[in-house]
Amino acid sequence: MEKEHASIQDYGYRDFSTLNRIYQVFKKVLIVLIVLGLYISIIVIAIQSLNESRNLSDFTRLSFQWYGNILQEEELMQAIRNTFLVSSIATVLATFLGTFFAIGLYALSKKVRVFWMLLNNVPILNADIVTGFSLMLMFRLLMVIFPNIFGLFTLVMAHLFFTIPYVILSVMPKLKETDPNLMDAAMDLGVRPYKALVKVVIPAIKAGIFSGMLLALTMSIDDFAISYFNTGAGFDNLSIWIYAVIGRRNLTPSVYAFSTLLTIFTLFGLLIYQFLQRQKKGRKNEKNNFNDIRS
Amino acid sequence: MKRIILMTFVLSLSLIFVACSSSPKLRLLNWGEYINDAVVEKFEAETGIDLIISVADSNELFYSKIKSQTTAFDLVIPSDYMIEKMVEEDMLIELDYSKLDNRAEVTYMDGVVQIFDSMSETTLARSNKTINYYDFAVPYFWGTFGIIYNNRVEGLEEALNEHGWDVYFEADTYFPTARRGMYDVPQFAYAAAMMYLGNNPNDYSTEYLNQVQAVIEGADFIEWGDDTLKRNVEADNLDMAFVYTGDYLDRLYMQLEEGKTLEEVRSDFDIYIPDTTMVFIDCMVIPNTATNIDGAHQFINFLLDPVNAALNAEVVGYAVAFDEAFNQITSYLDSADTWRHNWATANSIYYNMEVERTFYPLTTLNPNDVDAIGTMIQNVITG
Amino acid sequence: MNKEFKVLSRPYMVWLSVLVFIPILAMLVISFSNLNSSVSMSELVLSVSHFNLLWESSTLIAFRNSILFATITTFISFVLGYFIAYEIKLSKFKNKFILLTFVILPMWSNLILRTESLANIMSENNILKSIIGFNIFGNISGTWIAVLFGLVFTYMPFMILSVYTALEKIDFALEEAALDLGLRPIKKFWKVVFPLSFKGVVTGSIMVFLPTLAGFAIPKILSRGQIVFIGNIIEQKFIYTNYNHGALLAVVILIFILGSILLLTKFDKEGETLL
């Protein structure tokens, strides 16, 4: 800003450009540090998986042997398969059910809703081991009718129990933001309520559903205590296996290798998805520039 | 809405129909990585039984799993005190020795017999019942406890050999700067302190409890851990810790496999086994939830074969329970194969049965006492 | 919202009643009695003898630790997490969901593996030191700093996700209007953006605060067993099959937390910011 006799500072303008520049640098550093903080443990796991030695405190030589080993670790592979099976079923069901439950809860009067939302917090709040234990006791009552109930079924039910609340918690604030007139408008146009729900409300709360789904998957994939009590028939997931091995024996570094692979594949998947989207957008842009600007 | 209901319905149906294979199954509840995969394969090939292994990391979790009856386990491998508790609560069925031909082929090691005797004694003293634990349990592995120590600390080895428990517990007198760690199982801490005081670790009284509290406070532990203890001593992040001897052998085997010599490893970190120490034994028992009792006997019989027991010991750092298997391992002392030679040497050093030692297996204390010990330990940690 | 949808919440009400209410009732009974696996119904006695546990110094300290650490963790997660969420919102990157997945991706690896690897590099001799020659964390293993670091960077993704979900909806036109009306960017943020995203902050805080408060693995591993949370004590009690004590502590926490949330909603005049 150039200076003049009657400077704009006299009118209350203050020059923040230096401050702004410092803030820009500070911002970048902070972002890098936070991302590093989030990922430091993942980086260390990756290093451990590339270490030739099984010793976790000393990096001897670079080696990919633990990656090749994953397939030979039968118990580990079984645990991984089980984890994926349970978590994918639980996540899909929890996202789906949680969204509709949230809509249902939102339709209640406020007093009633507050009460149920309080209860909804209990599965998140309760110590895992307490939840796991009480669920097991409840499912045991069903054993009278279905003697072989424990296994995949109870495991998925237990996972639903603590993932649905997360979905509801993330969908609910979005629901409150949606314009109540949206629904009315749709219905005035002659759309039936449930159709309007799917066509109008769901798109409006998409972001909440998506973050709810991410949370559900995250909680489900990593659960130990609740899974331990509610599994059966040898249906152990990865967390149960890791806990059992870590206590008395040495974990094979193949676990670290698997963990690293999971992270890397997801990252790659995201990149490829982004790339494809951009290509699609590029083609669309030619005819549809206007829409893009608005969004 | 119809679609929603349909989808939910289909999904729950698909959950209920879980594929079943036809070969007979044997459900084993075991510690994680506590069996050699080669043993599993050999057993499955010989008998055609499908061995399904579930894992857990503590006796208490075993107990709650069996008690809850959520899975019909055919075979469990709990430790001594938990076997006592399970027998007391009628959770186990008696073994049928007519199905265990190999029992005649093996001799239990002296230490194992001592443990079985002492289990019967404590049961007699507590509940006035005479129980022969051989009727319920066949040993799987056993082992002692010891103090794993950092040999990079000058003079620690000599001090331990001379003063034993005192070095570990008297932080004021010996090595005040040494970093000490303890297993975060309250009863282990209590038992170790009791042995330092010269008492039977299975005795309990409020007076003992107060003494033990003072002892543990004096030791100034900087870590209450589990598997982290052995790794921290190995990495020079800790100087002493009370652990399973098998914990040490685990790390030792690992380093041997990576080409270090026995002397190199021992000069970094080693384990001292006090003259009076705790022992444990893990036994195969058949819970009364079992459906494949025949298969369970087949499995026990299979592991009563010394060859199979020794094979199993190749990957597990604990001591085999049969003289025959132990002799087979120590016969490798003259082996040209370095790994086998080292394996045999390690077994003969750390599970040397010629040394006279007093062994105490832990017993199940009265729940109130267990609780008081737990609270005392928590108070020490938070204090 | 259309009242017709009320019916959608019915199944969940049944589900919650069966799986939350009954266990809580059972826990109440267990904590007020001598009921356990080896006591038969005929010997059942109601008693408050377990309540001594609540005044044990270790229990009180564990409560204090849990609440203190959970509060500080929530606050730090809020400051850092809001910042990241806001940057995600501002970024020119089109696919925001990729950024969000990137943020939460570390949580897909097992918690124990992650925490142990953190503990590894926080100790004196570790794998990073053997590569780069020095300790990036110093030797903080076993201290409260280590625990706090672990808690913040484990649970922060929850905060980022919730705050972003709230920010996402804010109309850009609103911000422009604020600027046109002469608000400086910082003021615009406090007057316009922040209040509109407050719901996300509350949700995020609940999602960070609750698991931190009830958790036990992170404090146990990173403090090397020296800092005890209430979750550690509950876990111990349940593992050693002292369900009476375990249930008592669990119920006390539940009442304490649900009570404080309820109190907040009472004080919240508009009643819509919270639940």
PDB file of N, CA, C and O in Angstrom, chain C residues 123-185:
ATOM      1  N   SER C 123      10.387 -43.566  23.299  1.00  0.00           N
ATOM      2  CA  SER C 123      11.329 -44.009  24.325  1.00  0.00           C
ATOM      3  C   SER C 123      12.760 -43.709  23.899  1.00  0.00           C
ATOM      4  O   SER C 123      13.030 -43.317  22.775  1.00  0.00           O
ATOM      5  N   GLU C 124      13.650 -43.940  24.840  1.00  0.00           N
ATOM      6  CA  GLU C 124      15.019 -43.465  24.681  1.00  0.00           C
ATOM      7  C   GLU C 124      15.711 -44.064  23.459  1.00  0.00           C
ATOM      8  O   GLU C 124      16.281 -43.342  22.638  1.00  0.00           O
ATOM      9  N   ASN C 125      15.701 -45.371  23.361  1.00  0.00           N
ATOM     10  CA  ASN C 125      16.322 -46.021  22.211  1.00  0.00           C
ATOM     11  C   ASN C 125      15.222 -46.579  21.342  1.00  0.00           C
ATOM     12  O   ASN C 125      14.465 -47.428  21.780  1.00  0.00           O
ATOM     13  N   ASN C 126      15.121 -46.095  20.132  1.00  0.00           N
ATOM     14  CA  ASN C 126      14.009 -46.551  19.311  1.00  0.00           C
ATOM     15  C   ASN C 126      14.401 -46.685  17.852  1.00  0.00           C
ATOM     16  O   ASN C 126      15.514 -46.368  17.449  1.00  0.00           O
ATOM     17  N   ILE C 127      13.445 -47.131  17.072  1.00  0.00           N
ATOM     18  CA  ILE C 127      13.740 -47.483  15.692  1.00  0.00           C
ATOM     19  C   ILE C 127      14.078 -46.247  14.850  1.00  0.00           C
ATOM     20  O   ILE C 127      14.964 -46.286  13.995  1.00  0.00           O
ATOM     21  N   LEU C 128      13.413 -45.125  15.125  1.00  0.00           N
ATOM     22  CA  LEU C 128      13.719 -43.905  14.362  1.00  0.00           C
ATOM     23  C   LEU C 128      15.120 -43.428  14.693  1.00  0.00           C
ATOM     24  O   LEU C 128      15.865 -43.003  13.815  1.00  0.00           O
ATOM     25  N   LYS C 129      15.463 -43.517  15.965  1.00  0.00           N
ATOM     26  CA  LYS C 129      16.792 -43.069  16.375  1.00  0.00           C
ATOM     27  C   LYS C 129      17.859 -43.897  15.665  1.00  0.00           C
ATOM     28  O   LYS C 129      18.909 -43.376  15.288  1.00  0.00           O
ATOM     29  N   SER C 130      17.564 -45.180  15.490  1.00  0.00           N
ATOM     30  CA  SER C 130      18.565 -46.032  14.859  1.00  0.00           C
ATOM     31  C   SER C 130      18.731 -45.684  13.379  1.00  0.00           C
ATOM     32  O   SER C 130      19.692 -46.082  12.752  1.00  0.00           O
ATOM     33  N   ILE C 131      17.765 -44.939  12.820  1.00  0.00           N
ATOM     34  CA  ILE C 131      17.904 -44.523  11.419  1.00  0.00           C
ATOM     35  C   ILE C 131      18.442 -43.103  11.324  1.00  0.00           C
ATOM     36  O   ILE C 131      19.430 -42.846  10.641  1.00  0.00           O
ATOM     37  N   ILE C 132      17.781 -42.161  12.030  1.00  0.00           N
ATOM     38  CA  ILE C 132      18.159 -40.769  11.846  1.00  0.00           C
ATOM     39  C   ILE C 132      19.134 -40.277  12.901  1.00  0.00           C
ATOM     40  O   ILE C 132      19.656 -39.176  12.798  1.00  0.00           O
ATOM     41  N   GLY C 133      19.383 -41.080  13.928  1.00  0.00           N
ATOM     42  CA  GLY C 133      20.451 -40.739  14.856  1.00  0.00           C
ATOM     43  C   GLY C 133      20.063 -39.879  16.050  1.00  0.00           C
ATOM     44  O   GLY C 133      20.862 -39.662  16.943  1.00  0.00           O
ATOM     45  N   PHE C 134      18.829 -39.353  16.060  1.00  0.00           N
ATOM     46  CA  PHE C 134      18.431 -38.589  17.251  1.00  0.00           C
ATOM     47  C   PHE C 134      16.958 -38.844  17.549  1.00  0.00           C
ATOM     48  O   PHE C 134      16.238 -39.414  16.727  1.00  0.00           O
ATOM     49  N   ASN C 135      16.534 -38.415  18.710  1.00  0.00           N
ATOM     50  CA  ASN C 135      15.161 -38.636  19.146  1.00  0.00           C
ATOM     51  C   ASN C 135      14.287 -37.446  18.790  1.00  0.00           C
ATOM     52  O   ASN C 135      14.562 -36.335  19.236  1.00  0.00           O
ATOM     53  N   ILE C 136      13.238 -37.632  18.002  1.00  0.00           N
ATOM     54  CA  ILE C 136      12.418 -36.465  17.671  1.00  0.00           C
ATOM     55  C   ILE C 136      11.530 -36.057  18.843  1.00  0.00           C
ATOM     56  O   ILE C 136      11.166 -34.914  18.969  1.00  0.00           O
ATOM     57  N   PHE C 137      11.197 -37.003  19.693  1.00  0.00           N
ATOM     58  CA  PHE C 137      10.323 -36.665  20.815  1.00  0.00           C
ATOM     59  C   PHE C 137      11.103 -36.439  22.103  1.00  0.00           C
ATOM     60  O   PHE C 137      10.522 -36.131  23.115  1.00  0.00           O
ATOM     61  N   GLY C 138      12.399 -36.627  22.068  1.00  0.00           N
ATOM     62  CA  GLY C 138      13.119 -36.677  23.325  1.00  0.00           C
ATOM     63  C   GLY C 138      12.730 -37.975  23.990  1.00  0.00           C
ATOM     64  O   GLY C 138      12.301 -38.909  23.326  1.00  0.00           O
ATOM     65  N   ASN C 139      12.845 -38.027  25.307  1.00  0.00           N
ATOM     66  CA  ASN C 139      12.504 -39.268  25.988  1.00  0.00           C
ATOM     67  C   ASN C 139      11.245 -39.051  26.807  1.00  0.00           C
ATOM     68  O   ASN C 139      11.268 -39.037  28.020  1.00  0.00           O
ATOM     69  N   ILE C 140      10.098 -38.860  26.121  1.00  0.00           N
ATOM     70  CA  ILE C 140       8.897 -38.492  26.879  1.00  0.00           C
ATOM     71  C   ILE C 140       8.030 -39.695  27.226  1.00  0.00           C
ATOM     72  O   ILE C 140       6.994 -39.543  27.841  1.00  0.00           O
ATOM     73  N   SER C 141       8.458 -40.887  26.830  1.00  0.00           N
ATOM     74  CA  SER C 141       7.659 -42.068  27.132  1.00  0.00           C
ATOM     75  C   SER C 141       7.392 -42.183  28.631  1.00  0.00           C
ATOM     76  O   SER C 141       8.306 -42.027  29.445  1.00  0.00           O
ATOM     77  N   GLY C 142       6.138 -42.416  28.974  1.00  0.00           N
ATOM     78  CA  GLY C 142       5.787 -42.569  30.384  1.00  0.00           C
ATOM     79  C   GLY C 142       5.318 -41.280  31.028  1.00  0.00           C
ATOM     80  O   GLY C 142       4.905 -41.273  32.168  1.00  0.00           O
ATOM     81  N   THR C 143       5.365 -40.166  30.309  1.00  0.00           N
ATOM     82  CA  THR C 143       4.940 -38.901  30.904  1.00  0.00           C
ATOM     83  C   THR C 143       3.536 -38.532  30.431  1.00  0.00           C
ATOM     84  O   THR C 143       3.001 -39.135  29.512  1.00  0.00           O
ATOM     85  N   TRP C 144       2.978 -37.491  31.051  1.00  0.00           N
ATOM     86  CA  TRP C 144       1.630 -37.067  30.669  1.00  0.00           C
ATOM     87  C   TRP C 144       1.624 -36.451  29.273  1.00  0.00           C
ATOM     88  O   TRP C 144       0.619 -36.473  28.578  1.00  0.00           O
ATOM     89  N   ILE C 145       2.776 -35.890  28.858  1.00  0.00           N
ATOM     90  CA  ILE C 145       2.838 -35.293  27.519  1.00  0.00           C
ATOM     91  C   ILE C 145       2.609 -36.376  26.471  1.00  0.00           C
ATOM     92  O   ILE C 145       1.881 -36.193  25.500  1.00  0.00           O
ATOM     93  N   ALA C 146       3.248 -37.514  26.696  1.00  0.00           N
ATOM     94  CA  ALA C 146       3.101 -38.625  25.749  1.00  0.00           C
ATOM     95  C   ALA C 146       1.634 -39.033  25.652  1.00  0.00           C
ATOM     96  O   ALA C 146       1.104 -39.226  24.556  1.00  0.00           O
ATOM     97  N   VAL C 147       0.975 -39.149  26.805  1.00  0.00           N
ATOM     98  CA  VAL C 147      -0.428 -39.568  26.805  1.00  0.00           C
ATOM     99  C   VAL C 147      -1.285 -38.548  26.069  1.00  0.00           C
ATOM    100  O   VAL C 147      -2.118 -38.894  25.224  1.00  0.00           O
ATOM    101  N   LEU C 148      -1.051 -37.279  26.362  1.00  0.00           N
ATOM    102  CA  LEU C 148      -1.850 -36.224  25.745  1.00  0.00           C
ATOM    103  C   LEU C 148      -1.651 -36.223  24.229  1.00  0.00           C
ATOM    104  O   LEU C 148      -2.615 -36.133  23.461  1.00  0.00           O
ATOM    105  N   PHE C 149      -0.407 -36.344  23.808  1.00  0.00           N
ATOM    106  CA  PHE C 149      -0.120 -36.382  22.366  1.00  0.00           C
ATOM    107  C   PHE C 149      -0.882 -37.530  21.713  1.00  0.00           C
ATOM    108  O   PHE C 149      -1.556 -37.354  20.702  1.00  0.00           O
ATOM    109  N   GLY C 150      -0.787 -38.701  22.330  1.00  0.00           N
ATOM    110  CA  GLY C 150      -1.457 -39.870  21.770  1.00  0.00           C
ATOM    111  C   GLY C 150      -2.963 -39.665  21.690  1.00  0.00           C
ATOM    112  O   GLY C 150      -3.584 -39.936  20.666  1.00  0.00           O
ATOM    113  N   LEU C 151      -3.548 -39.136  22.755  1.00  0.00           N
ATOM    114  CA  LEU C 151      -4.998 -38.952  22.778  1.00  0.00           C
ATOM    115  C   LEU C 151      -5.435 -37.944  21.712  1.00  0.00           C
ATOM    116  O   LEU C 151      -6.372 -38.180  20.958  1.00  0.00           O
ATOM    117  N   VAL C 152      -4.736 -36.815  21.652  1.00  0.00           N
ATOM    118  CA  VAL C 152      -5.132 -35.756  20.721  1.00  0.00           C
ATOM    119  C   VAL C 152      -5.065 -36.260  19.281  1.00  0.00           C
ATOM    120  O   VAL C 152      -6.028 -36.140  18.521  1.00  0.00           O
ATOM    121  N   PHE C 153      -3.948 -36.866  18.925  1.00  0.00           N
ATOM    122  CA  PHE C 153      -3.807 -37.236  17.526  1.00  0.00           C
ATOM    123  C   PHE C 153      -4.525 -38.536  17.178  1.00  0.00           C
ATOM    124  O   PHE C 153      -4.631 -38.896  16.027  1.00  0.00           O
ATOM    125  N   THR C 154      -5.025 -39.241  18.192  1.00  0.00           N
ATOM    126  CA  THR C 154      -5.860 -40.392  17.880  1.00  0.00           C
ATOM    127  C   THR C 154      -7.295 -39.958  17.606  1.00  0.00           C
ATOM    128  O   THR C 154      -7.932 -40.450  16.688  1.00  0.00           O
ATOM    129  N   TYR C 155      -7.803 -39.031  18.430  1.00  0.00           N
ATOM    130  CA  TYR C 155      -9.231 -38.729  18.333  1.00  0.00           C
ATOM    131  C   TYR C 155      -9.562 -37.471  17.538  1.00  0.00           C
ATOM    132  O   TYR C 155     -10.721 -37.210  17.264  1.00  0.00           O
ATOM    133  N   MET C 156      -8.544 -36.696  17.174  1.00  0.00           N
ATOM    134  CA  MET C 156      -8.806 -35.462  16.444  1.00  0.00           C
ATOM    135  C   MET C 156      -9.597 -35.677  15.150  1.00  0.00           C
ATOM    136  O   MET C 156     -10.438 -34.834  14.805  1.00  0.00           O
ATOM    137  N   PRO C 157      -9.354 -36.753  14.385  1.00  0.00           N
ATOM    138  CA  PRO C 157     -10.138 -36.937  13.159  1.00  0.00           C
ATOM    139  C   PRO C 157     -11.648 -36.848  13.394  1.00  0.00           C
ATOM    140  O   PRO C 157     -12.370 -36.328  12.540  1.00  0.00           O
ATOM    141  N   PHE C 158     -12.119 -37.301  14.546  1.00  0.00           N
ATOM    142  CA  PHE C 158     -13.551 -37.192  14.847  1.00  0.00           C
ATOM    143  C   PHE C 158     -13.983 -35.737  14.829  1.00  0.00           C
ATOM    144  O   PHE C 158     -15.033 -35.381  14.305  1.00  0.00           O
ATOM    145  N   MET C 159     -13.155 -34.877  15.433  1.00  0.00           N
ATOM    146  CA  MET C 159     -13.477 -33.451  15.502  1.00  0.00           C
ATOM    147  C   MET C 159     -13.469 -32.863  14.094  1.00  0.00           C
ATOM    148  O   MET C 159     -14.392 -32.150  13.704  1.00  0.00           O
ATOM    149  N   ILE C 160     -12.447 -33.188  13.330  1.00  0.00           N
ATOM    150  CA  ILE C 160     -12.325 -32.630  11.979  1.00  0.00           C
ATOM    151  C   ILE C 160     -13.557 -33.004  11.156  1.00  0.00           C
ATOM    152  O   ILE C 160     -14.169 -32.163  10.498  1.00  0.00           O
ATOM    153  N   LEU C 161     -13.923 -34.267  11.244  1.00  0.00           N
ATOM    154  CA  LEU C 161     -15.052 -34.749  10.453  1.00  0.00           C
ATOM    155  C   LEU C 161     -16.340 -34.019  10.829  1.00  0.00           C
ATOM    156  O   LEU C 161     -17.071 -33.554   9.951  1.00  0.00           O
ATOM    157  N   SER C 162     -16.609 -33.904  12.131  1.00  0.00           N
ATOM    158  CA  SER C 162     -17.869 -33.272  12.537  1.00  0.00           C
ATOM    159  C   SER C 162     -17.874 -31.797  12.199  1.00  0.00           C
ATOM    160  O   SER C 162     -18.880 -31.264  11.744  1.00  0.00           O
ATOM    161  N   VAL C 163     -16.763 -31.118  12.447  1.00  0.00           N
ATOM    162  CA  VAL C 163     -16.730 -29.687  12.175  1.00  0.00           C
ATOM    163  C   VAL C 163     -16.860 -29.453  10.676  1.00  0.00           C
ATOM    164  O   VAL C 163     -17.612 -28.585  10.231  1.00  0.00           O
ATOM    165  N   TYR C 164     -16.182 -30.257   9.903  1.00  0.00           N
ATOM    166  CA  TYR C 164     -16.274 -30.068   8.454  1.00  0.00           C
ATOM    167  C   TYR C 164     -17.710 -30.261   7.977  1.00  0.00           C
ATOM    168  O   TYR C 164     -18.207 -29.481   7.164  1.00  0.00           O
ATOM    169  N   THR C 165     -18.363 -31.301   8.501  1.00  0.00           N
ATOM    170  CA  THR C 165     -19.750 -31.546   8.090  1.00  0.00           C
ATOM    171  C   THR C 165     -20.602 -30.313   8.321  1.00  0.00           C
ATOM    172  O   THR C 165     -21.480 -29.984   7.530  1.00  0.00           O
ATOM    173  N   ALA C 166     -20.338 -29.610   9.436  1.00  0.00           N
ATOM    174  CA  ALA C 166     -21.119 -28.411   9.725  1.00  0.00           C
ATOM    175  C   ALA C 166     -20.705 -27.248   8.820  1.00  0.00           C
ATOM    176  O   ALA C 166     -21.541 -26.495   8.339  1.00  0.00           O
ATOM    177  N   LEU C 167     -19.403 -27.130   8.591  1.00  0.00           N
ATOM    178  CA  LEU C 167     -18.902 -26.015   7.769  1.00  0.00           C
ATOM    179  C   LEU C 167     -19.366 -26.136   6.326  1.00  0.00           C
ATOM    180  O   LEU C 167     -19.633 -25.150   5.656  1.00  0.00           O
ATOM    181  N   GLU C 168     -19.448 -27.375   5.891  1.00  0.00           N
ATOM    182  CA  GLU C 168     -19.701 -27.647   4.488  1.00  0.00           C
ATOM    183  C   GLU C 168     -20.932 -26.923   3.989  1.00  0.00           C
ATOM    184  O   GLU C 168     -20.977 -26.456   2.862  1.00  0.00           O
ATOM    185  N   LYS C 169     -21.934 -26.821   4.871  1.00  0.00           N
ATOM    186  CA  LYS C 169     -23.228 -26.311   4.449  1.00  0.00           C
ATOM    187  C   LYS C 169     -23.290 -24.781   4.405  1.00  0.00           C
ATOM    188  O   LYS C 169     -24.170 -24.212   3.782  1.00  0.00           O
ATOM    189  N   ILE C 170     -22.324 -24.131   5.089  1.00  0.00           N
ATOM    190  CA  ILE C 170     -22.418 -22.672   5.190  1.00  0.00           C
ATOM    191  C   ILE C 170     -22.341 -22.038   3.801  1.00  0.00           C
ATOM    192  O   ILE C 170     -21.447 -22.324   3.022  1.00  0.00           O
ATOM    193  N   ASP C 171     -23.281 -21.185   3.556  1.00  0.00           N
ATOM    194  CA  ASP C 171     -23.399 -20.583   2.241  1.00  0.00           C
ATOM    195  C   ASP C 171     -22.278 -19.566   2.028  1.00  0.00           C
ATOM    196  O   ASP C 171     -22.074 -18.684   2.847  1.00  0.00           O
ATOM    197  N   PHE C 172     -21.609 -19.700   0.909  1.00  0.00           N
ATOM    198  CA  PHE C 172     -20.522 -18.785   0.617  1.00  0.00           C
ATOM    199  C   PHE C 172     -21.040 -17.349   0.519  1.00  0.00           C
ATOM    200  O   PHE C 172     -20.349 -16.411   0.891  1.00  0.00           O
ATOM    201  N   ALA C 173     -22.283 -17.220   0.052  1.00  0.00           N
ATOM    202  CA  ALA C 173     -22.872 -15.894  -0.106  1.00  0.00           C
ATOM    203  C   ALA C 173     -22.921 -15.157   1.229  1.00  0.00           C
ATOM    204  O   ALA C 173     -22.695 -13.952   1.299  1.00  0.00           O
ATOM    205  N   LEU C 174     -23.160 -15.913   2.306  1.00  0.00           N
ATOM    206  CA  LEU C 174     -23.203 -15.307   3.642  1.00  0.00           C
ATOM    207  C   LEU C 174     -21.867 -14.664   3.977  1.00  0.00           C
ATOM    208  O   LEU C 174     -21.804 -13.551   4.498  1.00  0.00           O
ATOM    209  N   GLU C 175     -20.809 -15.397   3.701  1.00  0.00           N
ATOM    210  CA  GLU C 175     -19.485 -14.879   4.014  1.00  0.00           C
ATOM    211  C   GLU C 175     -19.200 -13.638   3.190  1.00  0.00           C
ATOM    212  O   GLU C 175     -18.636 -12.655   3.674  1.00  0.00           O
ATOM    213  N   GLU C 176     -19.592 -13.712   1.912  1.00  0.00           N
ATOM    214  CA  GLU C 176     -19.352 -12.562   1.041  1.00  0.00           C
ATOM    215  C   GLU C 176     -20.121 -11.347   1.541  1.00  0.00           C
ATOM    216  O   GLU C 176     -19.590 -10.242   1.588  1.00  0.00           O
ATOM    217  N   ALA C 177     -21.361 -11.603   1.949  1.00  0.00           N
ATOM    218  CA  ALA C 177     -22.176 -10.516   2.462  1.00  0.00           C
ATOM    219  C   ALA C 177     -21.501  -9.864   3.649  1.00  0.00           C
ATOM    220  O   ALA C 177     -21.423  -8.631   3.742  1.00  0.00           O
ATOM    221  N   ALA C 178     -20.967 -10.697   4.542  1.00  0.00           N
ATOM    222  CA  ALA C 178     -20.300 -10.179   5.729  1.00  0.00           C
ATOM    223  C   ALA C 178     -19.123  -9.298   5.334  1.00  0.00           C
ATOM    224  O   ALA C 178     -18.918  -8.212   5.891  1.00  0.00           O
ATOM    225  N   LEU C 179     -18.363  -9.737   4.350  1.00  0.00           N
ATOM    226  CA  LEU C 179     -17.215  -8.962   3.911  1.00  0.00           C
ATOM    227  C   LEU C 179     -17.680  -7.659   3.265  1.00  0.00           C
ATOM    228  O   LEU C 179     -17.111  -6.600   3.500  1.00  0.00           O
ATOM    229  N   ASP C 180     -18.743  -7.758   2.465  1.00  0.00           N
ATOM    230  CA  ASP C 180     -19.266  -6.564   1.802  1.00  0.00           C
ATOM    231  C   ASP C 180     -19.729  -5.540   2.823  1.00  0.00           C
ATOM    232  O   ASP C 180     -19.611  -4.334   2.622  1.00  0.00           O
ATOM    233  N   LEU C 181     -20.239  -6.042   3.931  1.00  0.00           N
ATOM    234  CA  LEU C 181     -20.727  -5.138   4.964  1.00  0.00           C
ATOM    235  C   LEU C 181     -19.575  -4.564   5.773  1.00  0.00           C
ATOM    236  O   LEU C 181     -19.799  -3.867   6.751  1.00  0.00           O
ATOM    237  N   GLY C 182     -18.360  -4.895   5.420  1.00  0.00           N
ATOM    238  CA  GLY C 182     -17.205  -4.256   6.028  1.00  0.00           C
ATOM    239  C   GLY C 182     -16.572  -5.025   7.169  1.00  0.00           C
ATOM    240  O   GLY C 182     -15.736  -4.511   7.898  1.00  0.00           O
ATOM    241  N   LEU C 183     -16.941  -6.282   7.378  1.00  0.00           N
ATOM    242  CA  LEU C 183     -16.303  -7.062   8.443  1.00  0.00           C
ATOM    243  C   LEU C 183     -14.925  -7.518   7.984  1.00  0.00           C
ATOM    244  O   LEU C 183     -14.747  -7.918   6.835  1.00  0.00           O
ATOM    245  N   ARG C 184     -13.971  -7.444   8.876  1.00  0.00           N
ATOM    246  CA  ARG C 184     -12.660  -7.982   8.541  1.00  0.00           C
ATOM    247  C   ARG C 184     -12.734  -9.501   8.596  1.00  0.00           C
ATOM    248  O   ARG C 184     -13.571 -10.057   9.309  1.00  0.00           O
ATOM    249  N   PRO C 185     -11.853 -10.178   7.837  1.00  0.00           N
ATOM    250  CA  PRO C 185     -11.940 -11.648   7.772  1.00  0.00           C
ATOM    251  C   PRO C 185     -12.038 -12.323   9.137  1.00  0.00           C
ATOM    252  O   PRO C 185     -12.845 -13.214   9.329  1.00  0.00           O
TER     253      PRO C 185
END
